[in-house]
């Protein structure tokens, strides 16, 4: 499913984010930036050790205590088709009264802001926080799509935003939400 927001195409598809040929893909990382399971594990294993090398450098220089929730940093894409990986950290779901919505929205907006800063025009997102971090996917889809639409309404430079959903259930959920928001 596609939509156009302020000249930018939003695409929802089901698939594997590590196979996307957008200029950047976004990683749902954890604060250590040292890799993990889920989409993080898939990106590091397909992208190779150069990504982890740059993550270590970022820890040493910018974020010695670990990256804050909602922030984003960029590394090479290593052996991936994407030139860059943008690593962001979504919130762990804690019931909804711990600022989760704002933090999840920040993860999307800060990733997009970093992409614009780097001159990136096409970017793929996974469904941040809805795996190990336990965010209900219906709620997360609303925050994610609103954050992206809001960002695109206020910023130029991005040509295409893809959401690469890992299951057909997640794809249907995002499609339903996008239809409601348009
Ligand atoms: P988080 O810790 O932010 O919840 P996870 O990686 O556990 O991150 O899950 C986030 C989402 O990414 C989940 O919906 C999961 O199914 C999905 N996912 C896992 N592997 C991939 C992949 N290769 N491509 C796209 N999405 C993926």
Coordinates of N, CA, C and O and ligand atoms in Angstrom, one line a residue:
X1 N 0.8 -1.2 0.0 CA 0.0 0.0 0.0 C 0.9 1.3 0.0 O 1.9 1.3 0.7
X2 N 0.5 2.3 -0.8 CA 1.3 3.5 -0.9 C 0.4 4.7 -0.6 O -0.8 4.7 -0.7
X3 N 1.0 5.7 -0.1 CA 0.4 7.0 0.1 C 1.4 8.1 -0.2 O 2.6 7.9 -0.2
X4 N 0.9 9.3 -0.5 CA 1.8 10.4 -0.8 C 1.5 11.5 0.3 O 0.4 11.9 0.5
X5 N 2.5 11.9 1.0 CA 2.4 13.0 2.0 C 3.4 14.1 1.6 O 4.6 13.8 1.6
X6 N 2.9 15.2 1.3 CA 3.8 16.4 1.0 C 4.9 16.0 0.0 O 6.1 16.2 0.3
X7 N 4.5 15.3 -1.1 CA 5.4 14.9 -2.2 C 6.3 13.6 -1.8 O 7.1 13.1 -2.6
X8 N 6.2 13.1 -0.6 CA 7.0 11.9 -0.2 C 6.1 10.7 -0.3 O 4.9 10.8 0.2
X9 N 6.6 9.6 -0.9 CA 5.9 8.4 -0.9 C 6.0 7.6 0.4 O 7.2 7.4 0.8
X10 N 4.9 7.2 0.9 CA 5.0 6.2 2.1 C 4.6 4.9 1.6 O 3.5 4.7 1.0
X11 N 5.4 3.9 1.8 CA 5.1 2.5 1.3 C 5.1 1.6 2.4 O 6.0 1.6 3.3
X12 N 4.0 0.7 2.5 CA 3.9 -0.3 3.5 C 4.1 -1.6 2.8 O 3.4 -1.9 1.8
X13 N 5.0 -2.5 3.2 CA 5.2 -3.8 2.6 C 5.6 -4.8 3.7 O 6.1 -4.4 4.7
X14 N 5.4 -6.1 3.3 CA 5.9 -7.1 4.3 C 7.2 -7.7 3.7 O 7.3 -7.8 2.5
X15 N 8.2 -7.9 4.5 CA 9.4 -8.4 4.0 C 10.5 -8.3 5.0 O 10.3 -8.2 6.2
X16 N 11.8 -8.4 4.5 CA 13.0 -8.4 5.4 C 13.7 -7.0 5.1 O 14.1 -6.7 4.0
X17 N 13.9 -6.3 6.2 CA 14.5 -4.9 6.0 C 15.9 -5.0 5.5 O 16.4 -4.1 4.9
X18 N 16.6 -6.1 5.8 CA 18.0 -6.2 5.4 C 18.2 -6.4 3.9 O 19.3 -6.3 3.4
X19 N 17.1 -6.6 3.2 CA 17.1 -6.8 1.7 C 16.7 -5.5 1.0 O 16.7 -5.5 -0.2
X20 N 16.4 -4.5 1.7 CA 15.9 -3.2 1.1 C 17.1 -2.5 0.5 O 18.1 -2.4 1.0
X21 N 16.8 -1.9 -0.7 CA 17.8 -1.1 -1.4 C 17.6 0.4 -1.2 O 18.2 1.2 -2.0
X22 N 16.9 0.8 -0.2 CA 16.8 2.2 0.1 C 18.2 2.7 0.6 O 19.0 1.9 1.0
X23 N 18.4 4.0 0.5 CA 19.8 4.5 0.8 C 20.1 4.2 2.3 O 21.3 4.0 2.7
X24 N 19.1 4.2 3.2 CA 19.3 3.9 4.6 C 18.2 2.9 5.0 O 17.1 2.9 4.5
X25 N 18.6 2.1 6.0 CA 17.6 1.3 6.7 C 17.8 1.6 8.2 O 18.9 2.0 8.7
X26 N 16.7 1.6 8.9 CA 16.7 1.9 10.4 C 16.8 0.6 11.2 O 16.0 -0.4 10.9
X27 N 17.6 0.6 12.2 CA 17.7 -0.5 13.1 C 17.0 -0.2 14.4 O 17.3 0.9 15.0
X28 N 16.2 -1.1 14.9 CA 15.6 -1.0 16.2 C 16.6 -1.6 17.2 O 16.6 -2.8 17.5
X29 N 17.6 -0.7 17.6 CA 18.7 -1.2 18.4 C 18.4 -1.1 19.9 O 17.3 -0.8 20.3
X30 N 19.3 -1.5 20.7 CA 19.1 -1.3 22.1 C 20.2 -0.3 22.6 O 21.1 0.0 21.8
X31 N 20.1 0.2 23.8 CA 21.0 1.3 24.2 C 22.5 1.0 24.1 O 23.3 1.9 23.9
X32 N 22.9 -0.3 24.2 CA 24.3 -0.6 24.1 C 24.9 -0.4 22.7 O 26.1 -0.3 22.6
X33 N 24.1 -0.5 21.7 CA 24.5 -0.5 20.3 C 25.4 -1.7 20.0 O 26.1 -1.7 18.9
X34 N 25.4 -2.7 20.8 CA 26.3 -3.8 20.6 C 25.6 -5.0 20.0 O 26.1 -6.1 20.0
X35 N 24.5 -4.8 19.4 CA 23.8 -5.9 18.7 C 22.8 -6.6 19.6 O 22.8 -6.3 20.8
X36 N 22.0 -7.4 19.1 CA 21.0 -8.1 19.9 C 20.2 -9.1 19.0 O 20.8 -9.5 18.0
X37 N 19.0 -9.4 19.4 CA 18.2 -10.3 18.6 C 17.3 -9.5 17.6 O 17.6 -8.3 17.3
X38 N 16.3 -10.2 17.1 CA 15.3 -9.5 16.2 C 16.0 -8.8 15.0 O 17.0 -9.3 14.4
X39 N 15.5 -7.7 14.7 CA 15.9 -7.0 13.5 C 17.4 -6.5 13.7 O 18.2 -6.5 12.7
X40 N 17.8 -6.2 14.9 CA 19.2 -5.8 15.2 C 20.2 -7.0 14.8 O 21.2 -6.7 14.1
X41 N 19.8 -8.2 15.3 CA 20.7 -9.3 15.0 C 20.8 -9.5 13.5 O 21.9 -9.8 12.9
X42 N 19.7 -9.4 12.8 CA 19.6 -9.7 11.3 C 20.5 -8.6 10.6 O 21.2 -9.0 9.7
X43 N 20.4 -7.4 11.0 CA 21.2 -6.3 10.3 C 22.7 -6.5 10.5 O 23.5 -6.5 9.6
X44 N 23.1 -6.8 11.8 CA 24.5 -7.0 12.0 C 25.0 -8.3 11.3 O 26.1 -8.3 10.8
X45 N 24.2 -9.3 11.3 CA 24.8 -10.6 10.7 C 24.8 -10.4 9.2 O 25.8 -10.9 8.6
X46 N 23.9 -9.7 8.6 CA 24.0 -9.6 7.1 C 24.9 -8.4 6.7 O 25.6 -8.5 5.7
X47 N 25.0 -7.4 7.5 CA 25.9 -6.2 7.2 C 27.3 -6.4 7.5 O 28.2 -5.7 6.9
X48 N 27.7 -7.4 8.4 CA 29.1 -7.7 8.7 C 29.6 -6.8 9.8 O 29.0 -5.9 10.3
X49 N 30.9 -7.1 10.2 CA 31.5 -6.5 11.4 C 31.8 -5.0 11.3 O 32.0 -4.4 12.3
X50 N 31.8 -4.4 10.1 CA 32.1 -3.0 10.0 C 31.1 -2.2 10.7 O 31.4 -1.1 11.3
X51 N 29.8 -2.6 10.7 CA 28.8 -1.9 11.4 C 29.0 -1.9 12.9 O 29.0 -0.8 13.5
X52 N 29.4 -3.0 13.5 CA 29.6 -3.1 14.9 C 30.9 -2.2 15.3 O 30.9 -1.5 16.3
X53 N 31.9 -2.2 14.4 CA 33.1 -1.4 14.6 C 32.7 0.1 14.8 O 33.2 0.8 15.7
X54 N 31.8 0.6 13.9 CA 31.4 2.0 14.0 C 30.5 2.2 15.2 O 30.6 3.3 15.8
X55 N 29.7 1.2 15.6 CA 28.9 1.3 16.8 C 29.8 1.5 18.0 O 29.5 2.3 18.9
X56 N 30.9 0.7 18.0 CA 31.8 0.8 19.2 C 32.4 2.2 19.3 O 32.6 2.8 20.4
X57 N 32.8 2.8 18.1 CA 33.3 4.1 18.1 C 32.3 5.2 18.6 O 32.7 6.1 19.3
X58 N 31.1 5.0 18.2 CA 30.0 5.9 18.6 C 29.9 5.8 20.2 O 29.7 6.8 20.8
X59 N 30.0 4.6 20.7 CA 29.9 4.5 22.2 C 31.0 5.2 22.8 O 30.9 5.8 23.9
X60 N 32.2 5.0 22.3 CA 33.4 5.6 22.9 C 33.4 7.1 22.9 O 33.9 7.8 23.8
X61 N 32.8 7.7 21.8 CA 32.9 9.1 21.6 C 31.6 9.9 22.0 O 31.6 10.7 22.9
X62 N 30.5 9.5 21.4 CA 29.2 10.2 21.7 C 28.4 9.8 22.8 O 27.8 10.6 23.5
X63 N 28.3 8.5 23.0 CA 27.3 7.9 24.0 C 28.0 6.9 24.9 O 27.7 5.7 24.8
X64 N 29.0 7.3 25.8 CA 29.7 6.3 26.6 C 28.8 5.5 27.5 O 29.1 4.3 27.8
X65 N 27.7 6.1 28.0 CA 26.8 5.3 28.8 C 25.7 4.6 28.1 O 24.8 4.0 28.7
X66 N 25.8 4.6 26.8 CA 24.7 3.9 26.0 C 23.8 5.0 25.4 O 23.7 6.1 26.0
X67 N 23.2 4.8 24.2 CA 22.4 5.8 23.6 C 21.0 5.9 24.3 O 20.5 4.9 24.7
X68 N 20.6 7.2 24.4 CA 19.3 7.4 25.1 C 18.1 7.0 24.2 O 18.2 7.0 23.0
X69 N 17.1 6.5 24.9 CA 15.9 6.1 24.2 C 15.3 7.3 23.3 O 15.2 8.4 23.8
X70 N 15.0 7.0 22.1 CA 14.4 8.0 21.2 C 15.4 8.7 20.4 O 15.1 9.5 19.4
X71 N 16.7 8.5 20.7 CA 17.8 9.2 19.9 C 18.2 8.3 18.7 O 17.8 7.1 18.6
X72 N 19.0 8.8 17.8 CA 19.4 8.0 16.6 C 20.9 8.4 16.2 O 21.3 9.5 16.4
X73 N 21.6 7.4 15.7 CA 23.0 7.6 15.2 C 23.1 6.8 13.9 O 22.3 5.9 13.7
X74 N 24.1 7.1 13.1 CA 24.3 6.5 11.8 C 25.6 5.8 11.7 O 26.6 6.2 12.3
X75 N 25.6 4.6 11.0 CA 26.9 3.9 10.7 C 26.8 3.6 9.2 O 25.8 3.7 8.6
X76 N 27.9 3.0 8.7 CA 27.9 2.4 7.4 C 26.8 1.3 7.3 O 26.4 0.7 8.3
X77 N 26.5 0.9 6.1 CA 25.6 -0.2 5.9 C 26.4 -1.5 5.7 O 25.9 -2.6 5.5
X78 N 27.8 -1.4 5.7 CA 28.6 -2.5 5.6 C 28.3 -3.3 4.3 O 28.2 -2.6 3.2
X79 N 28.0 -4.6 4.4 CA 27.7 -5.4 3.2 C 26.3 -5.3 2.7 O 25.9 -6.0 1.8
X80 N 25.4 -4.5 3.4 CA 24.0 -4.4 3.0 C 23.9 -3.6 1.7 O 24.8 -2.9 1.3
X81 N 22.7 -3.7 1.1 CA 22.5 -2.9 -0.1 C 22.3 -1.4 0.3 O 22.7 -0.5 -0.4
X82 N 21.8 -1.2 1.5 CA 21.7 0.2 2.0 C 23.1 0.7 2.4 O 23.9 0.0 3.0
X83 N 23.3 2.0 2.0 CA 24.6 2.6 2.3 C 24.8 2.9 3.8 O 25.9 2.9 4.3
X84 N 23.7 3.2 4.4 CA 23.7 3.6 5.8 C 22.7 2.8 6.7 O 21.6 2.5 6.2
X85 N 23.1 2.6 7.9 CA 22.2 2.1 8.9 C 22.0 3.2 10.0 O 23.0 3.7 10.5
X86 N 20.8 3.5 10.2 CA 20.5 4.5 11.3 C 19.9 3.7 12.5 O 19.0 2.9 12.3
X87 N 20.7 3.7 13.6 CA 20.3 3.0 14.8 C 19.6 3.9 15.7 O 20.0 4.9 16.1
X88 N 18.4 3.4 16.1 CA 17.6 4.2 17.0 C 17.1 3.2 18.1 O 17.1 2.0 17.9
X89 N 16.7 3.8 19.2 CA 16.3 3.0 20.4 C 14.9 3.4 20.7 O 14.6 4.5 21.1
X90 N 13.9 2.5 20.5 CA 12.5 2.7 20.9 C 12.4 2.4 22.4 O 13.2 1.8 23.0
X91 N 11.2 2.8 22.9 CA 11.0 2.5 24.3 C 10.5 1.0 24.6 O 9.9 0.4 23.7
X92 N 10.8 0.6 25.8 CA 10.3 -0.7 26.2 C 8.8 -0.4 26.6 O 8.6 0.6 27.3
X93 N 7.9 -1.2 26.2 CA 6.5 -1.0 26.6 C 6.3 -1.2 28.1 O 6.7 -2.3 28.6
X94 N 5.8 -0.2 28.8 CA 5.6 -0.4 30.3 C 4.2 -0.1 30.7 O 4.0 0.3 31.8
X95 N 3.3 -0.3 29.8 CA 1.9 -0.1 30.1 C 1.3 1.1 29.5 O 0.0 1.3 29.5
X96 N 2.1 2.1 29.0 CA 1.6 3.2 28.3 C 1.6 4.5 29.1 O 1.4 5.6 28.5
X97 N 2.0 4.5 30.4 CA 2.0 5.7 31.2 C 3.5 6.1 31.5 O 3.7 6.9 32.5
X98 N 4.4 5.7 30.8 CA 5.8 6.0 31.0 C 6.5 6.8 29.9 O 7.7 6.7 29.7
X99 N 5.6 7.5 29.2 CA 6.2 8.4 28.1 C 6.5 7.6 26.9 O 7.2 8.1 26.0
X100 N 5.9 6.4 26.8 CA 6.3 5.5 25.6 C 5.9 6.2 24.3 O 6.7 6.1 23.3
X101 N 4.7 6.8 24.2 CA 4.3 7.4 22.9 C 5.3 8.4 22.4 O 5.7 8.4 21.2
X102 N 5.7 9.3 23.3 CA 6.6 10.4 22.9 C 8.0 9.8 22.5 O 8.6 10.2 21.5
X103 N 8.4 8.9 23.3 CA 9.7 8.3 23.0 C 9.7 7.5 21.7 O 10.7 7.6 20.9
X104 N 8.6 6.8 21.4 CA 8.6 6.1 20.1 C 8.5 7.1 19.0 O 9.2 6.9 17.9
X105 N 7.7 8.1 19.1 CA 7.6 9.2 18.1 C 9.0 9.8 17.9 O 9.4 10.0 16.7
X106 N 9.7 10.1 19.0 CA 11.1 10.7 18.8 C 12.0 9.7 18.1 O 12.8 10.2 17.3
X107 N 11.9 8.4 18.3 CA 12.8 7.5 17.5 C 12.6 7.6 16.0 O 13.6 7.7 15.3
X108 N 11.3 7.8 15.6 CA 11.1 8.0 14.1 C 11.6 9.3 13.7 O 12.2 9.4 12.7
X109 N 11.2 10.4 14.4 CA 11.5 11.7 14.0 C 13.0 12.0 14.0 O 13.6 12.6 13.1
X110 N 13.7 11.5 15.0 CA 15.2 11.7 15.1 C 15.9 10.9 14.0 O 16.9 11.4 13.4
X111 N 15.4 9.8 13.6 CA 16.0 9.0 12.5 C 15.8 9.7 11.2 O 16.7 9.8 10.4
X112 N 14.6 10.3 11.0 CA 14.4 11.0 9.8 C 15.2 12.3 9.7 O 15.7 12.7 8.7
X113 N 15.3 13.0 10.9 CA 16.1 14.2 10.9 C 17.6 13.9 10.5 O 18.2 14.7 9.8
X114 N 18.1 12.8 11.1 CA 19.5 12.4 10.8 C 19.6 12.1 9.3 O 20.6 12.4 8.6
X115 N 18.6 11.4 8.7 CA 18.6 11.1 7.3 C 18.7 12.4 6.5 O 19.5 12.5 5.5
X116 N 17.9 13.3 6.8 CA 17.9 14.6 6.0 C 19.2 15.3 6.1 O 19.8 15.7 5.1
X117 N 19.8 15.3 7.3 CA 21.1 15.9 7.6 C 22.2 15.2 6.7 O 23.1 15.9 6.2
X118 N 22.0 13.9 6.4 CA 23.0 13.2 5.6 C 22.7 13.2 4.1 O 23.4 12.6 3.4
X119 N 21.6 13.9 3.8 CA 21.2 13.9 2.4 C 20.6 12.6 1.8 O 20.5 12.4 0.6
X120 N 20.1 11.8 2.8 CA 19.4 10.6 2.4 C 18.0 10.8 1.9 O 17.3 11.6 2.6
X121 N 17.6 10.2 0.8 CA 16.3 10.5 0.2 C 15.3 9.3 0.3 O 14.1 9.5 0.2
X122 N 15.9 8.1 0.5 CA 15.0 6.9 0.7 C 15.4 6.2 1.9 O 16.6 5.9 2.1
X123 N 14.4 5.7 2.7 CA 14.7 5.1 4.0 C 13.7 4.1 4.3 O 12.5 4.2 4.0
X124 N 14.1 3.0 5.0 CA 13.2 1.9 5.4 C 13.2 1.8 6.9 O 14.3 1.8 7.5
X125 N 12.0 1.7 7.5 CA 11.9 1.5 8.9 C 11.3 0.1 9.2 O 10.4 -0.4 8.5
X126 N 11.7 -0.5 10.3 CA 11.0 -1.7 10.8 C 9.9 -1.2 11.8 O 9.8 0.0 12.0
X127 N 9.2 -2.1 12.3 CA 8.2 -1.6 13.3 C 8.9 -1.6 14.7 O 8.9 -2.6 15.4
X128 N 9.4 -0.4 15.0 CA 10.2 -0.2 16.2 C 9.5 -0.5 17.5 O 8.3 -0.1 17.6
X129 N 10.1 -1.2 18.4 CA 9.6 -1.5 19.7 C 8.5 -2.6 19.8 O 8.1 -3.0 20.9
X130 N 8.0 -3.1 18.7 CA 6.9 -4.1 18.8 C 7.3 -5.5 18.8 O 6.5 -6.4 18.8
X131 N 8.6 -5.8 18.9 CA 9.1 -7.2 19.1 C 9.4 -7.4 20.5 O 8.5 -7.4 21.4
X132 N 10.7 -7.6 20.8 CA 11.2 -7.8 22.2 C 10.7 -6.7 23.2 O 10.5 -7.0 24.4
X133 N 10.5 -5.5 22.7 CA 10.2 -4.4 23.6 C 8.7 -4.3 23.9 O 8.3 -3.5 24.7
X134 N 7.9 -5.2 23.2 CA 6.5 -5.4 23.7 C 5.5 -4.4 23.5 O 4.4 -4.5 24.0
X135 N 5.8 -3.4 22.6 CA 4.8 -2.3 22.3 C 3.6 -2.9 21.5 O 3.9 -3.6 20.5
X136 N 2.4 -2.7 21.9 CA 1.3 -3.3 21.1 C 1.3 -2.7 19.7 O 1.4 -1.5 19.5
X137 N 1.2 -3.6 18.7 CA 1.5 -3.1 17.3 C 0.4 -2.1 16.8 O 0.7 -1.2 16.1
X138 N -0.8 -2.3 17.3 CA -1.8 -1.4 16.8 C -1.5 0.1 17.3 O -1.6 1.0 16.5
X139 N -1.2 0.2 18.6 CA -0.8 1.5 19.1 C 0.4 2.0 18.4 O 0.6 3.2 18.1
X140 N 1.4 1.1 18.3 CA 2.7 1.6 17.7 C 2.5 2.0 16.3 O 3.2 3.0 15.9
X141 N 1.7 1.4 15.5 CA 1.5 1.8 14.1 C 0.9 3.2 14.0 O 1.3 4.0 13.2
X142 N 0.1 3.6 15.0 CA -0.5 4.9 15.0 C 0.6 6.0 15.3 O 0.6 7.0 14.7
X143 N 1.4 5.7 16.3 CA 2.5 6.6 16.7 C 3.5 6.7 15.5 O 3.9 7.8 15.2
X144 N 3.8 5.6 15.0 CA 4.9 5.6 13.9 C 4.4 6.4 12.7 O 5.1 7.2 12.2
X145 N 3.2 6.1 12.2 CA 2.7 6.8 11.0 C 2.4 8.2 11.3 O 2.7 9.1 10.4
X146 N 1.9 8.5 12.5 CA 1.7 10.0 12.8 C 3.0 10.7 12.8 O 3.2 11.8 12.3
X147 N 4.0 10.1 13.4 CA 5.4 10.8 13.6 C 6.0 11.0 12.2 O 6.5 12.1 11.9
X148 N 5.9 10.0 11.3 CA 6.4 10.2 10.0 C 5.6 11.2 9.2 O 6.2 12.1 8.5
X149 N 4.3 11.2 9.2 CA 3.5 12.2 8.5 C 3.8 13.6 9.0 O 3.9 14.5 8.2
X150 N 3.9 13.7 10.3 CA 4.1 15.0 10.9 C 5.5 15.5 10.5 O 5.6 16.7 10.1
X151 N 6.5 14.7 10.5 CA 7.8 15.1 10.1 C 7.8 15.5 8.6 O 8.4 16.6 8.3
X152 N 7.2 14.7 7.8 CA 7.2 15.0 6.3 C 6.4 16.3 6.1 O 6.7 17.0 5.1
X153 N 5.4 16.6 6.9 CA 4.7 17.9 6.7 C 5.5 19.1 7.0 O 5.2 20.2 6.6
X154 N 6.6 18.9 7.8 CA 7.4 20.0 8.2 C 8.8 20.1 7.6 O 9.6 21.0 7.9
X155 N 9.2 19.0 6.9 CA 10.5 18.9 6.4 C 10.6 18.4 5.0 O 9.8 17.6 4.6
X156 N 11.5 18.9 4.2 CA 11.7 18.5 2.8 C 12.9 17.6 2.7 O 13.8 17.6 3.6
X157 N 13.1 16.9 1.6 CA 14.3 16.2 1.4 C 14.2 14.7 1.3 O 14.9 14.0 0.6
X158 N 13.1 14.1 1.9 CA 12.9 12.6 1.8 C 12.0 12.3 0.7 O 10.9 12.9 0.6
X159 N 12.3 11.4 -0.2 CA 11.5 11.1 -1.3 C 10.6 9.8 -1.0 O 9.5 9.7 -1.5
X160 N 11.1 8.9 -0.2 CA 10.3 7.7 0.0 C 10.6 7.2 1.4 O 11.8 7.1 1.9
X161 N 9.6 6.8 2.2 CA 9.7 6.2 3.5 C 9.0 4.8 3.4 O 7.8 4.8 3.1
X162 N 9.7 3.8 3.6 CA 9.2 2.4 3.6 C 9.0 1.9 5.0 O 9.9 2.0 5.8
X163 N 7.9 1.2 5.3 CA 7.8 0.5 6.5 C 7.8 -1.0 6.1 O 7.0 -1.5 5.3
X164 N 8.9 -1.7 6.6 CA 9.0 -3.1 6.2 C 8.6 -4.0 7.3 O 9.3 -4.1 8.4
X165 N 7.4 -4.5 7.2 CA 6.7 -5.2 8.3 C 7.1 -6.7 8.1 O 7.1 -7.2 7.0
X166 N 7.3 -7.3 9.3 CA 7.9 -8.7 9.3 C 6.8 -9.8 9.2 O 7.1 -10.9 9.0
X167 N 5.6 -9.4 9.4 CA 4.5 -10.4 9.3 C 3.3 -9.8 8.6 O 3.2 -8.6 8.5
X168 N 2.5 -10.7 8.0 CA 1.3 -10.1 7.3 C 0.3 -9.5 8.3 O -0.4 -8.6 7.9
X169 N 0.3 -10.0 9.5 CA -0.5 -9.4 10.5 C -0.1 -7.9 10.8 O -0.9 -7.0 10.8
X170 N 1.2 -7.7 10.9 CA 1.7 -6.4 11.1 C 1.4 -5.5 9.9 O 1.0 -4.3 10.1
X171 N 1.6 -6.0 8.7 CA 1.3 -5.2 7.5 C -0.2 -4.8 7.5 O -0.5 -3.6 7.3
X172 N -1.1 -5.7 7.8 CA -2.5 -5.4 7.8 C -2.8 -4.3 8.8 O -3.6 -3.4 8.6
X173 N -2.1 -4.4 10.0 CA -2.4 -3.4 11.1 C -1.9 -2.0 10.6 O -2.6 -1.1 10.8
X174 N -0.7 -2.0 10.0 CA -0.2 -0.7 9.5 C -1.1 -0.1 8.4 O -1.4 1.1 8.3
X175 N -1.6 -1.0 7.5 CA -2.5 -0.6 6.4 C -3.8 0.0 7.0 O -4.2 1.1 6.5
X176 N -4.3 -0.6 7.9 CA -5.6 -0.2 8.5 C -5.4 1.2 9.2 O -6.2 2.1 9.0
X177 N -4.3 1.4 9.9 CA -4.0 2.6 10.6 C -3.7 3.7 9.5 O -4.3 4.8 9.7
X178 N -3.0 3.4 8.5 CA -2.7 4.5 7.5 C -4.0 4.9 6.8 O -4.2 6.1 6.6
X179 N -4.9 4.0 6.5 CA -6.2 4.3 5.9 C -6.9 5.3 6.8 O -7.5 6.2 6.4
X180 N -6.9 5.0 8.1 CA -7.6 5.8 9.1 C -7.0 7.2 9.2 O -7.7 8.2 9.4
X181 N -5.7 7.3 9.1 CA -5.1 8.6 9.3 C -5.1 9.5 8.0 O -4.8 10.7 8.1
X182 N -5.5 8.9 6.9 CA -5.5 9.7 5.7 C -6.8 10.5 5.4 O -7.8 10.2 5.9
Ligands
LIG1 P1 12.3 -4.1 19.5 O1 13.4 -4.5 20.6 O2 12.4 -2.6 19.2 O3 11.0 -4.5 19.9 P2 12.7 -6.3 17.6 O4 13.8 -6.5 16.6 O5 12.5 -7.3 18.7 O6 12.9 -4.8 18.2 O7 11.3 -6.2 16.8 C1 10.9 -5.1 16.1 C2 10.1 -5.6 14.9 O8 11.0 -6.0 13.9 C3 9.2 -6.8 15.2 O9 8.0 -6.6 14.5 C4 10.0 -7.9 14.5 O10 9.1 -8.9 14.0 C5 10.6 -7.2 13.3 N1 11.7 -7.8 12.6 C6 12.5 -8.8 13.0 N2 13.4 -9.1 12.0 C7 13.1 -8.3 11.0 C8 13.7 -8.1 9.6 N3 14.7 -8.9 9.2 N4 13.0 -7.2 8.8 C9 12.0 -6.5 9.2 N5 11.5 -6.6 10.5 C10 12.0 -7.5 11.3

